């Protein structure tokens, strides 16, 4: 608990997101969405958190490759693993949301398929990591893999869905994002802080995973 | 029978809906109950994370010594 103020902020922001997400005024009358517009405060932050964690993990991969310090590699992989958890939560909540708005759990859509393939890329990262016994070799292989995985990930979940001709998902293909629907700025009042809160939660979880793995590593050395 | 059930419902409502907290919880289609449930879940989850964090800190200190 060296510096813990941001952990308090994480809890406060997410709590605010839960309360505000339900009770604050929101555009509740946009077509098939109805009140599910409020899912914006919970589904989208999952992906924000995943993207931020993966981005920071790339920085740690670079730091490992330039320094050879295994701690950096540990932090990088901890972040990827927690990011995967958030990605799974994003896929699950999105699928559930789709069932009661589009009427189906899954549909062939650039955004959905892109996100699914992106998850597979990081599943491969996980398998690659676990298949190498030697600590240093494992760190080098997975760091380099991580550097290549991230740009492909961004293309798959953001660029490719935007380039698609049609899509059901907001802000991809021919659809608009929620920012254009949020005329009174009511969503933003909750969404930004909620998103920041979830990102901080993700960072917190990653640091816990990192510290646990670090302890394990030290104990194995002795 | 129906008469009785309505009477019972009225009785039970008047029996529980007394404090200001109850007033809030019973308003707006009881949505506040859902909000409270989620807040409870998240608070406990966060408290567990804090405990985990402290335990790991303790282990780290022990390892350094």
Short mmCIF file of C-alpha atoms in Angstrom, two decimals:
data_model
loop_
_atom_site.label_atom_id
_atom_site.label_comp_id
_atom_site.label_asym_id
_atom_site.label_seq_id
_atom_site.Cartn_x
_atom_site.Cartn_y
_atom_site.Cartn_z
CA UNK A 1 0.00 0.00 0.00
CA UNK A 2 2.73 2.46 -0.90
CA UNK A 3 0.51 4.96 -2.66
CA UNK A 4 -3.08 4.01 -2.33
CA UNK A 5 -5.05 7.18 -3.03
CA UNK A 6 -5.78 6.11 -6.59
CA UNK A 7 -7.26 2.86 -5.34
CA UNK A 8 -9.73 4.85 -3.27
CA UNK A 9 -10.52 6.91 -6.36
CA UNK A 10 -11.08 3.71 -8.35
CA UNK A 11 -13.66 2.45 -5.86
CA UNK A 12 -15.34 5.86 -5.55
CA UNK A 13 -15.59 6.38 -9.31
CA UNK A 14 -17.00 2.92 -10.00
CA UNK A 15 -19.51 3.30 -7.16
CA UNK A 16 -20.50 6.67 -8.62
CA UNK A 17 -20.83 4.95 -12.00
CA UNK A 18 -23.16 2.30 -10.58
CA UNK A 19 -25.37 4.78 -8.75
CA UNK A 20 -25.29 7.39 -11.50
CA UNK A 21 -25.72 4.80 -14.22
CA UNK A 22 -29.05 3.82 -12.77
CA UNK A 23 -30.37 7.05 -11.35
CA UNK A 24 -29.00 9.98 -13.34
CA UNK A 25 -31.10 11.23 -16.26
CA UNK A 26 -30.13 9.62 -19.57
CA UNK A 27 -31.60 9.54 -23.10
CA UNK A 28 -33.90 6.61 -22.37
CA UNK A 29 -35.92 6.79 -25.58
CA UNK A 30 -33.57 6.04 -28.47
CA UNK A 31 -35.30 3.36 -30.56
CA UNK A 32 -34.62 -0.25 -29.60
CA UNK A 33 -32.18 0.78 -26.88
CA UNK A 34 -34.71 1.96 -24.31
CA UNK A 35 -33.14 2.12 -20.90
CA UNK A 36 -30.30 -0.17 -21.95
CA UNK A 37 -28.48 2.99 -23.02
CA UNK A 38 -27.28 2.92 -19.42
CA UNK A 39 -25.17 -0.15 -20.24
CA UNK A 40 -22.82 2.37 -21.82
CA UNK A 41 -21.48 3.05 -18.33
CA UNK A 42 -20.53 -0.59 -17.80
CA UNK A 43 -19.94 -2.31 -21.15
CA UNK A 44 -17.74 0.32 -22.79
CA UNK A 45 -15.38 0.81 -19.78
CA UNK A 46 -14.50 -2.89 -20.04
CA UNK A 47 -12.99 -2.24 -23.47
CA UNK A 48 -11.40 1.04 -22.42
CA UNK A 49 -9.71 -0.77 -19.56
CA UNK A 50 -8.57 -3.56 -21.84
CA UNK A 51 -7.09 -1.13 -24.37
CA UNK A 52 -5.26 0.93 -21.74
CA UNK A 53 -3.86 -2.15 -19.98
CA UNK A 54 -2.66 -3.65 -23.27
CA UNK A 55 -1.08 -0.35 -24.27
CA UNK A 56 0.81 -0.04 -20.98
CA UNK A 57 1.82 -3.69 -21.25
CA UNK A 58 3.46 -2.91 -24.60
CA UNK A 59 5.47 -0.17 -22.89
CA UNK A 60 6.57 -2.67 -20.25
CA UNK A 61 7.49 -5.15 -22.98
CA UNK A 62 9.69 -2.49 -24.57
CA UNK A 63 11.21 -1.73 -21.18
CA UNK A 64 11.97 -5.42 -20.70
CA UNK A 65 13.55 -5.77 -24.12
CA UNK A 66 15.82 -2.78 -23.52
CA UNK A 67 16.76 -3.62 -19.92
CA UNK A 68 16.45 -7.40 -19.59
CA UNK A 69 14.77 -6.86 -16.22
CA UNK A 70 12.35 -9.74 -15.67
CA UNK A 71 10.20 -7.58 -13.40
CA UNK A 72 9.18 -5.53 -16.43
CA UNK A 73 8.19 -8.67 -18.29
CA UNK A 74 6.18 -9.79 -15.27
CA UNK A 75 4.30 -6.48 -15.17
CA UNK A 76 3.65 -6.69 -18.90
CA UNK A 77 2.19 -10.18 -18.74
CA UNK A 78 0.16 -9.41 -15.61
CA UNK A 79 -1.47 -6.57 -17.49
CA UNK A 80 -2.22 -8.73 -20.52
CA UNK A 81 -3.87 -11.33 -18.32
CA UNK A 82 -6.09 -8.83 -16.50
CA UNK A 83 -6.83 -7.17 -19.85
CA UNK A 84 -8.07 -10.55 -21.13
CA UNK A 85 -10.41 -10.78 -18.17
CA UNK A 86 -11.82 -7.37 -19.03
CA UNK A 87 -12.10 -8.38 -22.68
CA UNK A 88 -14.12 -11.44 -21.70
CA UNK A 89 -16.40 -9.27 -19.58
CA UNK A 90 -16.75 -6.89 -22.54
CA UNK A 91 -17.68 -9.72 -24.91
CA UNK A 92 -20.14 -11.25 -22.44
CA UNK A 93 -21.88 -7.98 -21.59
CA UNK A 94 -21.98 -6.98 -25.25
CA UNK A 95 -23.50 -10.29 -26.27
CA UNK A 96 -26.14 -10.01 -23.56
CA UNK A 97 -26.92 -6.43 -24.54
CA UNK A 98 -27.24 -7.50 -28.19
CA UNK A 99 -29.71 -10.25 -27.30
CA UNK A 100 -32.22 -7.73 -25.97
CA UNK A 101 -31.70 -4.97 -28.50
CA UNK A 102 -30.71 -6.60 -31.80
CA UNK A 103 -32.51 -9.81 -30.85
CA UNK A 104 -29.53 -12.14 -31.07
CA UNK A 105 -26.57 -13.16 -28.93
CA UNK A 106 -24.16 -12.89 -31.82
CA UNK A 107 -24.28 -11.66 -35.37
CA UNK A 108 -21.75 -11.51 -38.17
CA UNK A 109 -20.65 -7.95 -37.66
CA UNK A 110 -17.29 -6.34 -38.19
CA UNK A 111 -17.13 -5.04 -34.62
CA UNK A 112 -18.13 -8.32 -32.99
CA UNK A 113 -15.98 -10.59 -35.12
CA UNK A 114 -13.05 -8.20 -34.86
CA UNK A 115 -13.28 -8.26 -31.08
CA UNK A 116 -13.53 -12.06 -31.04
CA UNK A 117 -10.44 -12.49 -33.22
CA UNK A 118 -8.60 -9.93 -31.09
CA UNK A 119 -9.29 -12.10 -28.05
CA UNK A 120 -7.87 -15.12 -29.88
CA UNK A 121 -4.65 -13.21 -30.56
CA UNK A 122 -4.13 -12.73 -26.84
CA UNK A 123 -5.18 -16.31 -26.13
CA UNK A 124 -2.27 -17.28 -28.36
CA UNK A 125 -0.04 -14.99 -26.28
CA UNK A 126 -1.10 -16.86 -23.18
CA UNK A 127 -0.43 -20.26 -24.76
CA UNK A 128 2.94 -19.10 -26.10
CA UNK A 129 3.96 -17.94 -22.63
CA UNK A 130 2.93 -21.11 -20.89
CA UNK A 131 4.65 -23.33 -23.42
CA UNK A 132 8.16 -22.00 -22.75
CA UNK A 133 9.93 -23.30 -19.66
CA UNK A 134 12.99 -21.10 -19.71
CA UNK A 135 12.27 -17.81 -17.92
CA UNK A 136 14.38 -15.53 -20.10
CA UNK A 137 13.36 -17.13 -23.36
CA UNK A 138 9.72 -16.89 -22.31
CA UNK A 139 10.09 -13.22 -21.47
CA UNK A 140 11.79 -12.42 -24.79
CA UNK A 141 9.36 -14.36 -26.97
CA UNK A 142 6.25 -13.03 -25.32
CA UNK A 143 7.54 -9.44 -25.24
CA UNK A 144 8.21 -9.47 -28.96
CA UNK A 145 4.89 -11.17 -29.65
CA UNK A 146 3.17 -8.52 -27.53
CA UNK A 147 4.71 -5.72 -29.61
CA UNK A 148 3.18 -7.15 -32.77
CA UNK A 149 -0.10 -8.18 -31.19
CA UNK A 150 -1.09 -4.71 -30.02
CA UNK A 151 -1.26 -2.92 -33.42
CA UNK A 152 -3.21 -5.86 -34.86
CA UNK A 153 -5.51 -5.72 -31.86
CA UNK A 154 -6.21 -2.01 -32.39
CA UNK A 155 -6.85 -2.58 -36.09
CA UNK A 156 -9.24 -5.45 -35.34
CA UNK A 157 -11.34 -3.72 -32.70
CA UNK A 158 -11.30 -0.12 -33.94
CA UNK A 159 -10.01 0.39 -37.49
CA UNK A 160 -11.52 -2.62 -39.26
CA UNK A 161 -15.05 -2.14 -37.81
CA UNK A 162 -14.96 1.54 -38.83
CA UNK A 163 -14.01 0.62 -42.37
CA UNK A 164 -16.84 -1.88 -42.70
CA UNK A 165 -19.74 -0.80 -44.91
CA UNK A 166 -22.45 -1.62 -42.43
CA UNK A 167 -22.56 -2.48 -38.78
CA UNK A 168 -25.10 -2.70 -36.00
CA UNK A 169 -22.59 -1.68 -33.36
CA UNK A 170 -22.39 2.05 -32.55
CA UNK A 171 -19.40 3.97 -33.92
CA UNK A 172 -18.51 1.42 -36.56
CA UNK A 173 -19.42 1.04 -40.21
CA UNK A 174 -22.34 3.35 -40.98
CA UNK A 175 -23.44 3.91 -37.38
CA UNK A 176 -22.85 6.90 -35.13
CA UNK A 177 -21.32 6.80 -31.69
CA UNK A 178 -23.12 7.60 -28.49
CA UNK A 179 -21.54 11.05 -28.36
CA UNK A 180 -23.96 12.22 -31.08
CA UNK A 181 -26.96 10.81 -29.18
CA UNK A 182 -25.99 12.36 -25.88
CA UNK A 183 -27.48 15.75 -26.64
CA UNK A 184 -27.91 16.93 -23.05
CA UNK A 185 -24.47 15.64 -22.02
CA UNK A 186 -26.24 13.53 -19.40
CA UNK A 187 -24.39 10.34 -20.29
CA UNK A 188 -21.01 12.03 -20.17
CA UNK A 189 -21.50 13.11 -16.56
CA UNK A 190 -21.42 9.51 -15.46
CA UNK A 191 -19.56 7.79 -18.27
CA UNK A 192 -16.18 9.56 -18.06
CA UNK A 193 -15.67 9.05 -14.34
CA UNK A 194 -17.09 5.53 -14.48
CA UNK A 195 -14.65 4.70 -17.28
CA UNK A 196 -11.72 6.16 -15.36
CA UNK A 197 -12.78 4.20 -12.28
CA UNK A 198 -12.81 0.91 -14.16
CA UNK A 199 -9.42 1.63 -15.73
CA UNK A 200 -7.99 2.25 -12.26
CA UNK A 201 -9.59 -0.99 -11.05
CA UNK A 202 -7.88 -2.80 -13.92
CA UNK A 203 -4.52 -1.28 -13.03
CA UNK A 204 -5.03 -2.24 -9.39
CA UNK A 205 -5.82 -5.85 -10.30
CA UNK A 206 -2.77 -5.95 -12.58
CA UNK A 207 -0.46 -4.70 -9.85
CA UNK A 208 -1.82 -7.33 -7.45
CA UNK A 209 -1.23 -10.05 -10.03
CA UNK A 210 2.26 -8.65 -10.64
CA UNK A 211 3.17 -8.57 -6.94
CA UNK A 212 1.89 -12.09 -6.42
CA UNK A 213 3.88 -13.45 -9.36
CA UNK A 214 6.94 -11.54 -8.19
CA UNK A 215 6.65 -13.15 -4.74
CA UNK A 216 6.28 -16.56 -6.34
CA UNK A 217 9.32 -15.95 -8.51
CA UNK A 218 11.46 -14.92 -5.53
CA UNK A 219 10.37 -17.94 -3.52
CA UNK A 220 11.30 -20.26 -6.36
CA UNK A 221 14.76 -18.74 -6.58
CA UNK A 222 15.59 -19.54 -2.97
CA UNK B 1 -60.12 -14.03 -0.74
CA UNK B 2 -59.11 -11.11 -2.89
CA UNK B 3 -60.36 -8.69 -0.32
CA UNK B 4 -58.15 -10.32 2.27
CA UNK B 5 -55.05 -10.30 0.11
CA UNK B 6 -55.43 -6.59 -0.58
CA UNK B 7 -55.92 -6.00 3.11
CA UNK B 8 -52.86 -8.10 3.89
CA UNK B 9 -50.81 -6.24 1.30
CA UNK B 10 -51.88 -2.90 2.75
CA UNK B 11 -51.05 -4.11 6.24
CA UNK B 12 -47.65 -5.46 5.28
CA UNK B 13 -46.81 -2.28 3.39
CA UNK B 14 -47.81 -0.07 6.28
CA UNK B 15 -45.85 -2.31 8.61
CA UNK B 16 -42.58 -1.98 6.72
CA UNK B 17 -42.84 1.38 4.96
CA UNK B 18 -42.11 3.63 7.86
CA UNK B 19 -38.58 4.97 7.97
CA UNK B 20 -37.29 7.49 5.43
CA UNK B 21 -35.05 4.74 4.02
CA UNK B 22 -38.14 2.68 3.25
CA UNK B 23 -39.76 5.63 1.55
CA UNK B 24 -36.80 5.91 -0.81
CA UNK B 25 -36.60 2.16 -1.41
CA UNK B 26 -40.26 1.82 -2.32
CA UNK B 27 -40.27 4.77 -4.74
CA UNK B 28 -39.53 4.74 -8.49
CA UNK B 29 -40.58 1.12 -8.97
CA UNK B 30 -38.08 0.01 -6.29
CA UNK B 31 -35.11 0.68 -8.57
CA UNK B 32 -33.15 1.91 -5.54
CA UNK B 33 -33.17 -1.64 -4.22
CA UNK B 34 -31.25 -2.77 -7.31
CA UNK B 35 -28.82 0.10 -6.96
CA UNK B 36 -28.27 -0.76 -3.29
CA UNK B 37 -27.66 -4.43 -4.14
CA UNK B 38 -25.03 -3.51 -6.73
CA UNK B 39 -23.38 -1.06 -4.35
CA UNK B 40 -23.23 -3.78 -1.67
CA UNK B 41 -21.66 -6.26 -4.10
CA UNK B 42 -19.11 -3.79 -5.34
CA UNK B 43 -18.25 -2.51 -1.86
CA UNK B 44 -17.58 -6.02 -0.59
CA UNK B 45 -15.57 -6.84 -3.70
CA UNK B 46 -13.48 -3.70 -3.17
CA UNK B 47 -13.04 -4.51 0.52
CA UNK B 48 -11.80 -7.97 -0.45
CA UNK B 49 -9.33 -6.40 -2.87
CA UNK B 50 -8.04 -4.14 -0.09
CA UNK B 51 -7.53 -7.18 2.16
CA UNK B 52 -5.73 -9.03 -0.61
CA UNK B 53 -3.56 -5.99 -1.21
CA UNK B 54 -2.64 -5.79 2.48
CA UNK B 55 -1.85 -9.50 2.66
CA UNK B 56 0.47 -9.26 -0.33
CA UNK B 57 2.15 -6.22 1.24
CA UNK B 58 2.72 -8.22 4.42
CA UNK B 59 4.21 -11.10 2.43
CA UNK B 60 6.47 -8.69 0.57
CA UNK B 61 7.73 -7.23 3.84
CA UNK B 62 8.36 -10.71 5.21
CA UNK B 63 10.26 -11.64 2.08
CA UNK B 64 12.48 -8.57 2.30
CA UNK B 65 13.38 -9.23 5.93
#
